[in-house]
CSV table of C-alpha atoms in Angstrom, one decimal:
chain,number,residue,atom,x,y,z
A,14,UNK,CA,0.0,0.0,0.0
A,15,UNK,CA,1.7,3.3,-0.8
A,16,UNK,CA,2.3,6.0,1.5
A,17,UNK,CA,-0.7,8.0,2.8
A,18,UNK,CA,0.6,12.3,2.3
A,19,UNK,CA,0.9,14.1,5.7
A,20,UNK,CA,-2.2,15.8,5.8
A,21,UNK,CA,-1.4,19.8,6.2
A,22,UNK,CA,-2.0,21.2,9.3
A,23,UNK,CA,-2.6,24.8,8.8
A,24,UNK,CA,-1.9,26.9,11.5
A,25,UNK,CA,-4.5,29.9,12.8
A,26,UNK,CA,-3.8,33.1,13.5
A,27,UNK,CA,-3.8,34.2,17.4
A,28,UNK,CA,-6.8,36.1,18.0
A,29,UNK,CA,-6.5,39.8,17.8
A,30,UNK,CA,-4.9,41.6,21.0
A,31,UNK,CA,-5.5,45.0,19.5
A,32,UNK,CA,-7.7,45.9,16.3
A,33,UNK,CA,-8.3,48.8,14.7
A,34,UNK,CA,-11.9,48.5,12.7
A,35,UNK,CA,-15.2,49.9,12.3
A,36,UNK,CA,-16.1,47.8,15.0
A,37,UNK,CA,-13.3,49.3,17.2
A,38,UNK,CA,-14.4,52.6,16.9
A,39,UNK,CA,-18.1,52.4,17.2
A,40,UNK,CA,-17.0,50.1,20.9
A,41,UNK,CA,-15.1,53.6,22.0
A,42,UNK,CA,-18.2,55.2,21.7
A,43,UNK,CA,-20.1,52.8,24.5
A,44,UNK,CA,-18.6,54.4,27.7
A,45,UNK,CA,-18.7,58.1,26.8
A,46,UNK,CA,-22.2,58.9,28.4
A,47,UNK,CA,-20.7,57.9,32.0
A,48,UNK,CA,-17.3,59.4,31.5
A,49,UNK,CA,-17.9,63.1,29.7
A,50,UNK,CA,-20.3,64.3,32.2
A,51,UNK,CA,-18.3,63.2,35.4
A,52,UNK,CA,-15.2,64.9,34.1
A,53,UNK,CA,-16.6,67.9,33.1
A,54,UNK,CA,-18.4,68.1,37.1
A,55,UNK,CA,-14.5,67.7,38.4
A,56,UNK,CA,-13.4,70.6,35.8
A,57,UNK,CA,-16.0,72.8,37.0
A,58,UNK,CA,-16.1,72.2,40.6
A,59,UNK,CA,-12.7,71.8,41.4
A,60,UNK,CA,-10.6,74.5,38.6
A,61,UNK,CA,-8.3,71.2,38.3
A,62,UNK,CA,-6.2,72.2,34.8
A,63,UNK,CA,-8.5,70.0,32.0
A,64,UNK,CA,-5.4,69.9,30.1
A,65,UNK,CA,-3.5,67.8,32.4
A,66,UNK,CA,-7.1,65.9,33.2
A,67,UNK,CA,-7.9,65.1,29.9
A,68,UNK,CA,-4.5,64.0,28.9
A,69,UNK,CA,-3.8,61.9,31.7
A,70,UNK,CA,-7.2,60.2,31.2
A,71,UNK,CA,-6.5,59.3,27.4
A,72,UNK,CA,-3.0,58.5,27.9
A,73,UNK,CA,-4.4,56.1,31.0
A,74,UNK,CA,-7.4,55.0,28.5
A,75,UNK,CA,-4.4,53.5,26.0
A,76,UNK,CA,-2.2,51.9,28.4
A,77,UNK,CA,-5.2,49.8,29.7
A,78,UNK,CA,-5.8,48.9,25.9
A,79,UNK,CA,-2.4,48.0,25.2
A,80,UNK,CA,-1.8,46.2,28.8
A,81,UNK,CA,-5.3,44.1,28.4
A,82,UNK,CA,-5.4,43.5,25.0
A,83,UNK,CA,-9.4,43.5,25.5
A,84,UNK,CA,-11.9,46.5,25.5
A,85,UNK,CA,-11.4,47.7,29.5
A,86,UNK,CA,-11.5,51.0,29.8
A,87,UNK,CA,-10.7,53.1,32.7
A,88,UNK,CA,-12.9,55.2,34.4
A,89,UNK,CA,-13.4,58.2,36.9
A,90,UNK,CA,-13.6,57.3,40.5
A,91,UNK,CA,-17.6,57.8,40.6
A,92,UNK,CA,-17.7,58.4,44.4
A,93,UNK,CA,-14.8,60.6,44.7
A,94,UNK,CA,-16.1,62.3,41.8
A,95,UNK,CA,-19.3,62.5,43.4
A,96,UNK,CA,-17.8,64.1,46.5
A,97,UNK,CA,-16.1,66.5,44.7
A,98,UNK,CA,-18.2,68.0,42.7
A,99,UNK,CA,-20.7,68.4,45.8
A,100,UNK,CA,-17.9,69.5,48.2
A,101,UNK,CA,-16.0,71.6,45.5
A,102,UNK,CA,-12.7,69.6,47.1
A,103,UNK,CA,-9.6,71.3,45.2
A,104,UNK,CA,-6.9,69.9,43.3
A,105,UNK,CA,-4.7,69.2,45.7
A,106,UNK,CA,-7.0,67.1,48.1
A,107,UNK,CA,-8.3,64.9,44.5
A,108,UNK,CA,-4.3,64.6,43.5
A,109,UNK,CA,-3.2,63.2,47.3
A,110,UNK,CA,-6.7,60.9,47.4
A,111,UNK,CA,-5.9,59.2,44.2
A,112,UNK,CA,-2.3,58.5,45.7
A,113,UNK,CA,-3.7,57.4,49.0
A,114,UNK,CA,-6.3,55.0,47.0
A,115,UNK,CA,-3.5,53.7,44.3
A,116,UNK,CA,-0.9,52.6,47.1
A,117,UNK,CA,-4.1,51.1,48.9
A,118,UNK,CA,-5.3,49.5,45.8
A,119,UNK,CA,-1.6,48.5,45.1
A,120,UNK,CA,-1.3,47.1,48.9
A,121,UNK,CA,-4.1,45.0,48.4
A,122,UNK,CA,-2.5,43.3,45.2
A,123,UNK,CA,0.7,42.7,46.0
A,124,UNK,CA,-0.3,41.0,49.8
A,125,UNK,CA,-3.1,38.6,48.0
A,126,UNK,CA,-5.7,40.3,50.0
A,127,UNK,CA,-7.6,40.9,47.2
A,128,UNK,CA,-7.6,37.3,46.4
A,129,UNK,CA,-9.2,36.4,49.9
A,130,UNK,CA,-12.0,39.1,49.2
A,131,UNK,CA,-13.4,37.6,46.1
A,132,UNK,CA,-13.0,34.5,47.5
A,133,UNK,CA,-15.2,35.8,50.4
A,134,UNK,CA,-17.7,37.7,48.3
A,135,UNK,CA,-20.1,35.1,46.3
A,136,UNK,CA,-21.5,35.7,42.5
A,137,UNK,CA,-25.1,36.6,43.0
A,138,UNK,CA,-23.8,39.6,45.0
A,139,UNK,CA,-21.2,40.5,41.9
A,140,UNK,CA,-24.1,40.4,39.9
A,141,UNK,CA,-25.9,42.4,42.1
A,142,UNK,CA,-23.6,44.8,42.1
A,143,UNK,CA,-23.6,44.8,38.2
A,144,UNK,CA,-27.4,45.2,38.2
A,145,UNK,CA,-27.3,48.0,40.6
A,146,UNK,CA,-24.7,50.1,38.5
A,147,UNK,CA,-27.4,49.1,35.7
A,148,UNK,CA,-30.2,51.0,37.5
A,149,UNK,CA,-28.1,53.9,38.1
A,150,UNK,CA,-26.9,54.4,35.4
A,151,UNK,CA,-30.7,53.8,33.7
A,152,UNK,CA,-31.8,56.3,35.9
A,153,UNK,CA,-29.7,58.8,34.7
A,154,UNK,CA,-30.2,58.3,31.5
A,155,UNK,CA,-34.0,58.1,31.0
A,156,UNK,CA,-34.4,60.8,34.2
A,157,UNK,CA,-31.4,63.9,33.1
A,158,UNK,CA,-29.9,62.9,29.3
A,159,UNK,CA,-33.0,61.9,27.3
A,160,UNK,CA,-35.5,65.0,28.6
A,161,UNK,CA,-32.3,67.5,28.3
A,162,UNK,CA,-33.4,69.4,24.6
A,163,UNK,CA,-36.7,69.2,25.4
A,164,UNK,CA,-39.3,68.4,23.0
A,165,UNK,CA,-36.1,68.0,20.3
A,166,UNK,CA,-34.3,65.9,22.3
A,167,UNK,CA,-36.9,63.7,22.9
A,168,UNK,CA,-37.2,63.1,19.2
A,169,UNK,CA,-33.4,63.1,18.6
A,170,UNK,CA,-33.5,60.5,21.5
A,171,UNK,CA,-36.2,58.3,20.1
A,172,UNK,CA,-34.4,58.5,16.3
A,173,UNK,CA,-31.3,56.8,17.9
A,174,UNK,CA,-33.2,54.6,19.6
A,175,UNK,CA,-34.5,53.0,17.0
A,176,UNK,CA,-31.3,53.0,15.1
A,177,UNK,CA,-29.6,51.1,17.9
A,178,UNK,CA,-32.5,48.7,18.3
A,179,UNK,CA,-32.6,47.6,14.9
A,180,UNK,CA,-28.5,47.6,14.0
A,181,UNK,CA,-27.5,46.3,17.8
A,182,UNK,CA,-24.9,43.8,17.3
A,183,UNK,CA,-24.4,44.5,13.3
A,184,UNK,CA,-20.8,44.1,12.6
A,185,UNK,CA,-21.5,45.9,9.4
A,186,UNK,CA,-22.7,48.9,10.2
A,187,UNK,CA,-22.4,49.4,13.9
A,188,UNK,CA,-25.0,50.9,15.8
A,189,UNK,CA,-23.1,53.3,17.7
A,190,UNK,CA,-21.4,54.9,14.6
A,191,UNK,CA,-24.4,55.8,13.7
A,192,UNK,CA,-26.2,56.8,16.5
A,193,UNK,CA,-23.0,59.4,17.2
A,194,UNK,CA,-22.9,61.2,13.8
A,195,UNK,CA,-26.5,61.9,14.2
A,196,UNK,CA,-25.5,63.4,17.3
A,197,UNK,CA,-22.6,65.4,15.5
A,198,UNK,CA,-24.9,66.3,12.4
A,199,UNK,CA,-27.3,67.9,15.1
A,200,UNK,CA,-24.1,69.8,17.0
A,201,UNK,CA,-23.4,71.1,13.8
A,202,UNK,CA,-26.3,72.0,13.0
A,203,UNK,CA,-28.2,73.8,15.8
A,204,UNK,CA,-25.9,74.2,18.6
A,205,UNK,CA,-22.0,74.9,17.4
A,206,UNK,CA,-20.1,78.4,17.9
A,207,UNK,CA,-17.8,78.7,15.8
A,208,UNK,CA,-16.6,81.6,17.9
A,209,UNK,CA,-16.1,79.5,21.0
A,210,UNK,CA,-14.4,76.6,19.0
A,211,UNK,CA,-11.7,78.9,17.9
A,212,UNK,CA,-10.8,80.6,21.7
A,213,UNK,CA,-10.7,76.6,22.4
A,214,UNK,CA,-7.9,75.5,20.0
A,215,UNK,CA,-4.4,75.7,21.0
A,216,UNK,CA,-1.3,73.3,22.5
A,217,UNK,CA,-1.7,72.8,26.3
A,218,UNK,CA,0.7,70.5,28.1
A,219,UNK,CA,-0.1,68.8,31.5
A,220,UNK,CA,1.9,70.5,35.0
A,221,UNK,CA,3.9,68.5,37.1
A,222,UNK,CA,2.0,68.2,41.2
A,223,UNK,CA,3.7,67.1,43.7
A,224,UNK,CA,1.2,66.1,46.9
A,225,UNK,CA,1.8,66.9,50.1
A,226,UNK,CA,1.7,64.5,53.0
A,227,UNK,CA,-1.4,66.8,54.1
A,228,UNK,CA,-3.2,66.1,51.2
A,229,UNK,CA,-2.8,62.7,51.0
A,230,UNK,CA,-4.4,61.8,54.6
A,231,UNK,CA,-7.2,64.6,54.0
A,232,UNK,CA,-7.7,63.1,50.7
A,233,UNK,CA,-7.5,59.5,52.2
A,234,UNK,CA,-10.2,60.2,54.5
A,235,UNK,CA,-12.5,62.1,52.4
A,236,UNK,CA,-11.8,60.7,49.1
A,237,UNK,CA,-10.6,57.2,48.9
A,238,UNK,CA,-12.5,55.9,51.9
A,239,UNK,CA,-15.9,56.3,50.9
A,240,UNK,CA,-14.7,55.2,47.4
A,241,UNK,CA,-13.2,51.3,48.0
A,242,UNK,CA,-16.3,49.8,49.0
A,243,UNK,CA,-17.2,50.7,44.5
A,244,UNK,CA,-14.1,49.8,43.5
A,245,UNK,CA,-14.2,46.1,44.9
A,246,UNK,CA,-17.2,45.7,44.0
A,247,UNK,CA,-17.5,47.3,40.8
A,248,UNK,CA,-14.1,48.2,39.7
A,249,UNK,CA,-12.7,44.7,40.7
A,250,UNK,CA,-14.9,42.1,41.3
A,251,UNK,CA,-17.3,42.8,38.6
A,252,UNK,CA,-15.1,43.6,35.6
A,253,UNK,CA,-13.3,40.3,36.6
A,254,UNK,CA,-16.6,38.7,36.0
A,255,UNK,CA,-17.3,40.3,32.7
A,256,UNK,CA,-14.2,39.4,31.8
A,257,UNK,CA,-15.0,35.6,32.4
A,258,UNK,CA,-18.6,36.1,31.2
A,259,UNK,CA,-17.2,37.6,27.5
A,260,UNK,CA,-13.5,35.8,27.4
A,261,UNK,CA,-13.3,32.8,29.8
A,262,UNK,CA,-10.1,32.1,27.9
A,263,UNK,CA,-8.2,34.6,29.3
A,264,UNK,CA,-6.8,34.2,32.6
A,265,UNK,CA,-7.0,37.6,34.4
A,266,UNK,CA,-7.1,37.7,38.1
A,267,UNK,CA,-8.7,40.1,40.6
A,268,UNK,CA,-5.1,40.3,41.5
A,269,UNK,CA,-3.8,41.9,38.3
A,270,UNK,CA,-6.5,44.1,38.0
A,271,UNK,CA,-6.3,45.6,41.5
A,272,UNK,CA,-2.6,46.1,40.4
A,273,UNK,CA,-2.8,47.8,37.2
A,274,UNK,CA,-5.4,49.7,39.1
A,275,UNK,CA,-3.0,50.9,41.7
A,276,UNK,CA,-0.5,51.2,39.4
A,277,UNK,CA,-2.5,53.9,37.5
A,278,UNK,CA,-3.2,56.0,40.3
A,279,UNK,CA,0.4,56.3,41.5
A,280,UNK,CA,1.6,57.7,38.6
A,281,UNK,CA,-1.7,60.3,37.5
A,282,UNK,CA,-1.8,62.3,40.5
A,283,UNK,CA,1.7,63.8,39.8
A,284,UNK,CA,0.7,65.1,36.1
A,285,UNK,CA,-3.1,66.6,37.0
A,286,UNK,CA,-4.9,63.5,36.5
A,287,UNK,CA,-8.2,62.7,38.0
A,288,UNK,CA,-8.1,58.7,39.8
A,289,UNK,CA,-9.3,56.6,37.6
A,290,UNK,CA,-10.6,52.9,37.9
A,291,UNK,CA,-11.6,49.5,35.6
A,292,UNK,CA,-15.3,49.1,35.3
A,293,UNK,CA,-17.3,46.2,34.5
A,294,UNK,CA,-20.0,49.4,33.3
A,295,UNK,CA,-17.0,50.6,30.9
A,296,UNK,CA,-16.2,47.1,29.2
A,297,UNK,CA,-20.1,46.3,28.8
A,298,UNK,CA,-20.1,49.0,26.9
A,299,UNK,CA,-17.3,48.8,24.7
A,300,UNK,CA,-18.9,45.1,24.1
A,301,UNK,CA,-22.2,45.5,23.4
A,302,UNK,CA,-21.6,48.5,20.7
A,303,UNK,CA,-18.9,46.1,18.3
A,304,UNK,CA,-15.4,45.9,20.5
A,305,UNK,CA,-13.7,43.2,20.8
A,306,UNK,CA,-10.3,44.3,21.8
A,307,UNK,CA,-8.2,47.0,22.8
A,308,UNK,CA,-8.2,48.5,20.0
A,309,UNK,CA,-11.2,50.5,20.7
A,310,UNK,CA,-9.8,51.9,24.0
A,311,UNK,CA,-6.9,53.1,22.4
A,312,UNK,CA,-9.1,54.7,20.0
A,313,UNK,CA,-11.1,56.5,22.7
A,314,UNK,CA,-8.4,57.4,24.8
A,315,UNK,CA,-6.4,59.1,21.5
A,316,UNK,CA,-10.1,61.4,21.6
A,317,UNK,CA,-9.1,62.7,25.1
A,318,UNK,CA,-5.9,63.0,24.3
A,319,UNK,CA,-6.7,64.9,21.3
A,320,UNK,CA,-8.7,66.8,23.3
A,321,UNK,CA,-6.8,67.5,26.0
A,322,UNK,CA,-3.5,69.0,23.5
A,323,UNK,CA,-5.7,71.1,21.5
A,324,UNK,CA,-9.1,71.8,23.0
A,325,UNK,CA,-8.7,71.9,26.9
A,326,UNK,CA,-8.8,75.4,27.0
A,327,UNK,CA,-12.4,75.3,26.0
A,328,UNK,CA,-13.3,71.9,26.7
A,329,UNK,CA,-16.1,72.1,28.7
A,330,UNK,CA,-18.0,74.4,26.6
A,331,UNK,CA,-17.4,72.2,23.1
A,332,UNK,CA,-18.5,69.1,24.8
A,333,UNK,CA,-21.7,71.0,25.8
A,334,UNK,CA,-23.0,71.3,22.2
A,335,UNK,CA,-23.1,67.3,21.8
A,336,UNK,CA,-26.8,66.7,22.6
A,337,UNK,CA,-27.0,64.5,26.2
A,338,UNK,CA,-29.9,62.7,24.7
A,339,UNK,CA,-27.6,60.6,22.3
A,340,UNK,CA,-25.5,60.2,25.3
A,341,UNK,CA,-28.6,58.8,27.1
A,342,UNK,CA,-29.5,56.2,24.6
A,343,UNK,CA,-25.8,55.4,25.0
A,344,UNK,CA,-26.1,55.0,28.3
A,345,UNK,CA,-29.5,53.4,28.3
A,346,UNK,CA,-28.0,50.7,26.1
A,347,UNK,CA,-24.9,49.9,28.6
A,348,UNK,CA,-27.5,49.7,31.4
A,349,UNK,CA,-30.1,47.2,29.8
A,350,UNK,CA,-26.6,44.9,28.3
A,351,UNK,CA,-25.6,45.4,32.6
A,352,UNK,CA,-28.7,43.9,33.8
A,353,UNK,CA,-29.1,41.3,31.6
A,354,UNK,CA,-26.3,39.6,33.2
A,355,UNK,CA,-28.4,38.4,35.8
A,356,UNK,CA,-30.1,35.8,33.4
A,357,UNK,CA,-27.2,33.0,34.3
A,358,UNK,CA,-29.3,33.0,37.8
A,359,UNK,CA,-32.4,32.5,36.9
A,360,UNK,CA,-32.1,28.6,37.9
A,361,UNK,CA,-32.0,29.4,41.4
A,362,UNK,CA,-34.6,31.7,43.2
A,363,UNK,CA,-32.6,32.5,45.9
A,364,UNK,CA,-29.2,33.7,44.0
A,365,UNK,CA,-31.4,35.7,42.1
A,366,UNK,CA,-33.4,37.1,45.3
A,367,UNK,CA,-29.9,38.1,46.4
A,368,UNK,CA,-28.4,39.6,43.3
A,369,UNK,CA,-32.3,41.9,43.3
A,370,UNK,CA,-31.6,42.8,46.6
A,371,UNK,CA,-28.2,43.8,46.4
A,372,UNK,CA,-29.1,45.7,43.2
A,373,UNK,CA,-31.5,47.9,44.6
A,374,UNK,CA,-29.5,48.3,48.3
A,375,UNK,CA,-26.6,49.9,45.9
A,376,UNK,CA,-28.7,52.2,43.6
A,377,UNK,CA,-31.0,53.2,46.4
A,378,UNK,CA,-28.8,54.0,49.3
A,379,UNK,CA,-26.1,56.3,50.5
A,380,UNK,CA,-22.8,54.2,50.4
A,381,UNK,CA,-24.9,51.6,48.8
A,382,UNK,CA,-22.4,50.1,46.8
A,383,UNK,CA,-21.1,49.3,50.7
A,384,UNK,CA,-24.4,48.5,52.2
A,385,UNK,CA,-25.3,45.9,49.4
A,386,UNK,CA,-21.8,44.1,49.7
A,387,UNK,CA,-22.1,43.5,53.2
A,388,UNK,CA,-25.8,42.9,53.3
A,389,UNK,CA,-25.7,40.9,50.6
A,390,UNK,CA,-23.0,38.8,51.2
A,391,UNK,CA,-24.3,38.0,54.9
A,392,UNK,CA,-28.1,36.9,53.5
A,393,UNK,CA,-26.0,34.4,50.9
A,394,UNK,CA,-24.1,32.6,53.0
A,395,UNK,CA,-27.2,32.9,56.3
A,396,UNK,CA,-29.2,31.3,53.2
A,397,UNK,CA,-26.4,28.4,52.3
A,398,UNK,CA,-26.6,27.9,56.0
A,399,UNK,CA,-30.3,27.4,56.2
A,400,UNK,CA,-30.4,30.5,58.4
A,401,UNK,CA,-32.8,32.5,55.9
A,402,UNK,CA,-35.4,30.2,53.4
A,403,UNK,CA,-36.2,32.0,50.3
A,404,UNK,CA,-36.7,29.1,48.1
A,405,UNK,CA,-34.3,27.1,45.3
């Protein structure tokens, strides 16, 4: 019998790391409804230099994409920035908190102590946490963005809508593309000053801060306190979920993200950047508008980068011509693709009874975020226990 041929073993390509494609670029679009309006707050309420802020941010924005090689974008700090637009806390105090948070964040990763958290801290709680960002950030949307032009924005609002529900998920023309240069075409159109564009353009460069020890224990106190409860929850424990949920192939650890968490927030304090976070929001949204990897965080930090060289002297009037209702269906969008991530409990009545609890104990309370992980943590394992009976 003659000698069978070898049969040819062709070998595939690894998948992509980093991408740069329509898809890409309409995924940079899905976080930009959380992100502009936070940032804009700090600007205002704090007279922090938006040059230094807005670079740092999109500089931070492409190192995450680079590093993760998947769409996980960084973040604000939602409760310090919360705090400091009510408080009006200065520069200075925001600089020294994000140092205080990034060694404790750092701290945390390098001891394992992270580790023994999300061991400690069961799933239907993670998804809780999940589904109360989802009906925050709902509530925003449907309650300030959407209802902001009035009778116009309501039908701007309802136009993108519709484009997003009918082209959700097209890989051909993605929805978000879309969806933003309607917003840009109505900018244009009805709101830009060409005037106020100009005074805007010009080359800023970020300033070198150096915190004081003063500032970092004020800021420790006011700042990053009331912000780690979020961050484990949300910033951590949840975007190391997503991650499993959207690429169980890829082994990243609670551990390396705290890390590359701290790591960020030791180094953007001393240019004028705001603290920044990973967020299980963030990469849900990047997702569910075409991104795959991180490609389209690169892309959306070089907008804020862009931003911040040439347009920081004016930035927070040019953002204010983009209409918040196409920002709300955004947002709306990231919200529903959040909350549907509590259909993988659906088979048990009491892990879903605990993820609906901890969901509305985070978007319904002060310190929620806190409240829900303790609450909902002790009512899991009271249940496993037979302590509590809510049913299988």
């Amino acid at each position: 019998m003659p000698p069978q041929p070898s049969p040819v073993i062709t070998a595939q390509a690894p998948p992509s790391r980093i991408r740069f494609d329509r898809n890409e670029l309409a995924g940079a679009f899905g976080d930009l409804g959380t992100d502009l309006p936070l940032l804009i707050g700090v600007i205002a309420a704090s007279g922090v230099d938006s040059a230094g802020l807005l670079i740092v941010f999109g500089l931070l924005q492409m190192f995450s994409g680079f590093w993760y090689g998947m769409p996980m974008p960084v973040q604000p700090l939602k409760a310090f920035a919360a705090l400091v637009i009510a408080q009006k806390i200065p520069g200075r105090i925001i600089f020294g908190g994000g140092l205080a948070i990034g060694l404790s964040m750092l701290v945390l990763s390098v001891t394992g102590l992270i580790d023994a958290l999300a061991r400690l801290i069961p799933k239907p709680v993670v998804r809780g946490i999940q589904f109360g960002l989802a009906l925050q950030l709902s509530t925003l949307a449907l309650k300030e963005y959407v209802p902001a032009d009035g009778t116009s924005g309501y039908a701007l609002a309802a136009a993108a809508f519709v484009v997003t529900v009918l082209l959700l998920g097209n890989r051909r023309w993605p929805a978000s593309l879309l969806v933003i240069s309607l917003g840009v075409v109505y900018a244009l159109v009805f709101k830009l000053d060409l005037a106020t564009a100009q005074q805007a353009l010009g080359l800023h460069l970020p300033t070198w801060h150096i915190p004081q020890r003063a500032d970092i224990l004020t800021g420790a106190v006011l700042l990053a306190l009331p912000q780690i409860p979020l961050s484990l929850g949300n910033s951590i424990l949840a975007t190391r979920q997503v991650i499993h949920d959207h690429y169980p192939a890829k082994q990243v650890s609670v551990r390396q993200i705290s890390f590359t968490y701290g790591l960020m927030n030791l180094v953007a304090p001393f240019f004028g950047g705001f603290p920044v976070c990973h967020g299980s929001g963030g990469m849900v949204g990047h997702y569910a508008f075409g991104a795959r990897t991180g490609g389209s965080v690169v892309l959306y930090g070089g907008l804020f980068l862009v931003l911040g060289l040439f347009f920081s002297q004016g930035f927070a009037d040019i953002v204010q011509i983009f209409p918040l209702p196409i920002l709300g269906v955004l947002l709306l969008f990231e919200a529903l693709t959040l909350a549907t991530l509590l259909r993988d409990l659906t088979s048990s009545k009491s892990d879903l009874t605990v993820a609906l609890l901890v969901g509305v104990l985070c978007s319904g309370l002060p310190y929620g975020y806190l409240v829900g992980l303790i609450v909902g943590t002790a009512v899991y394992y009271a249940m496993r226990r037979g302590w509590v009976g809510l049913g299988k």
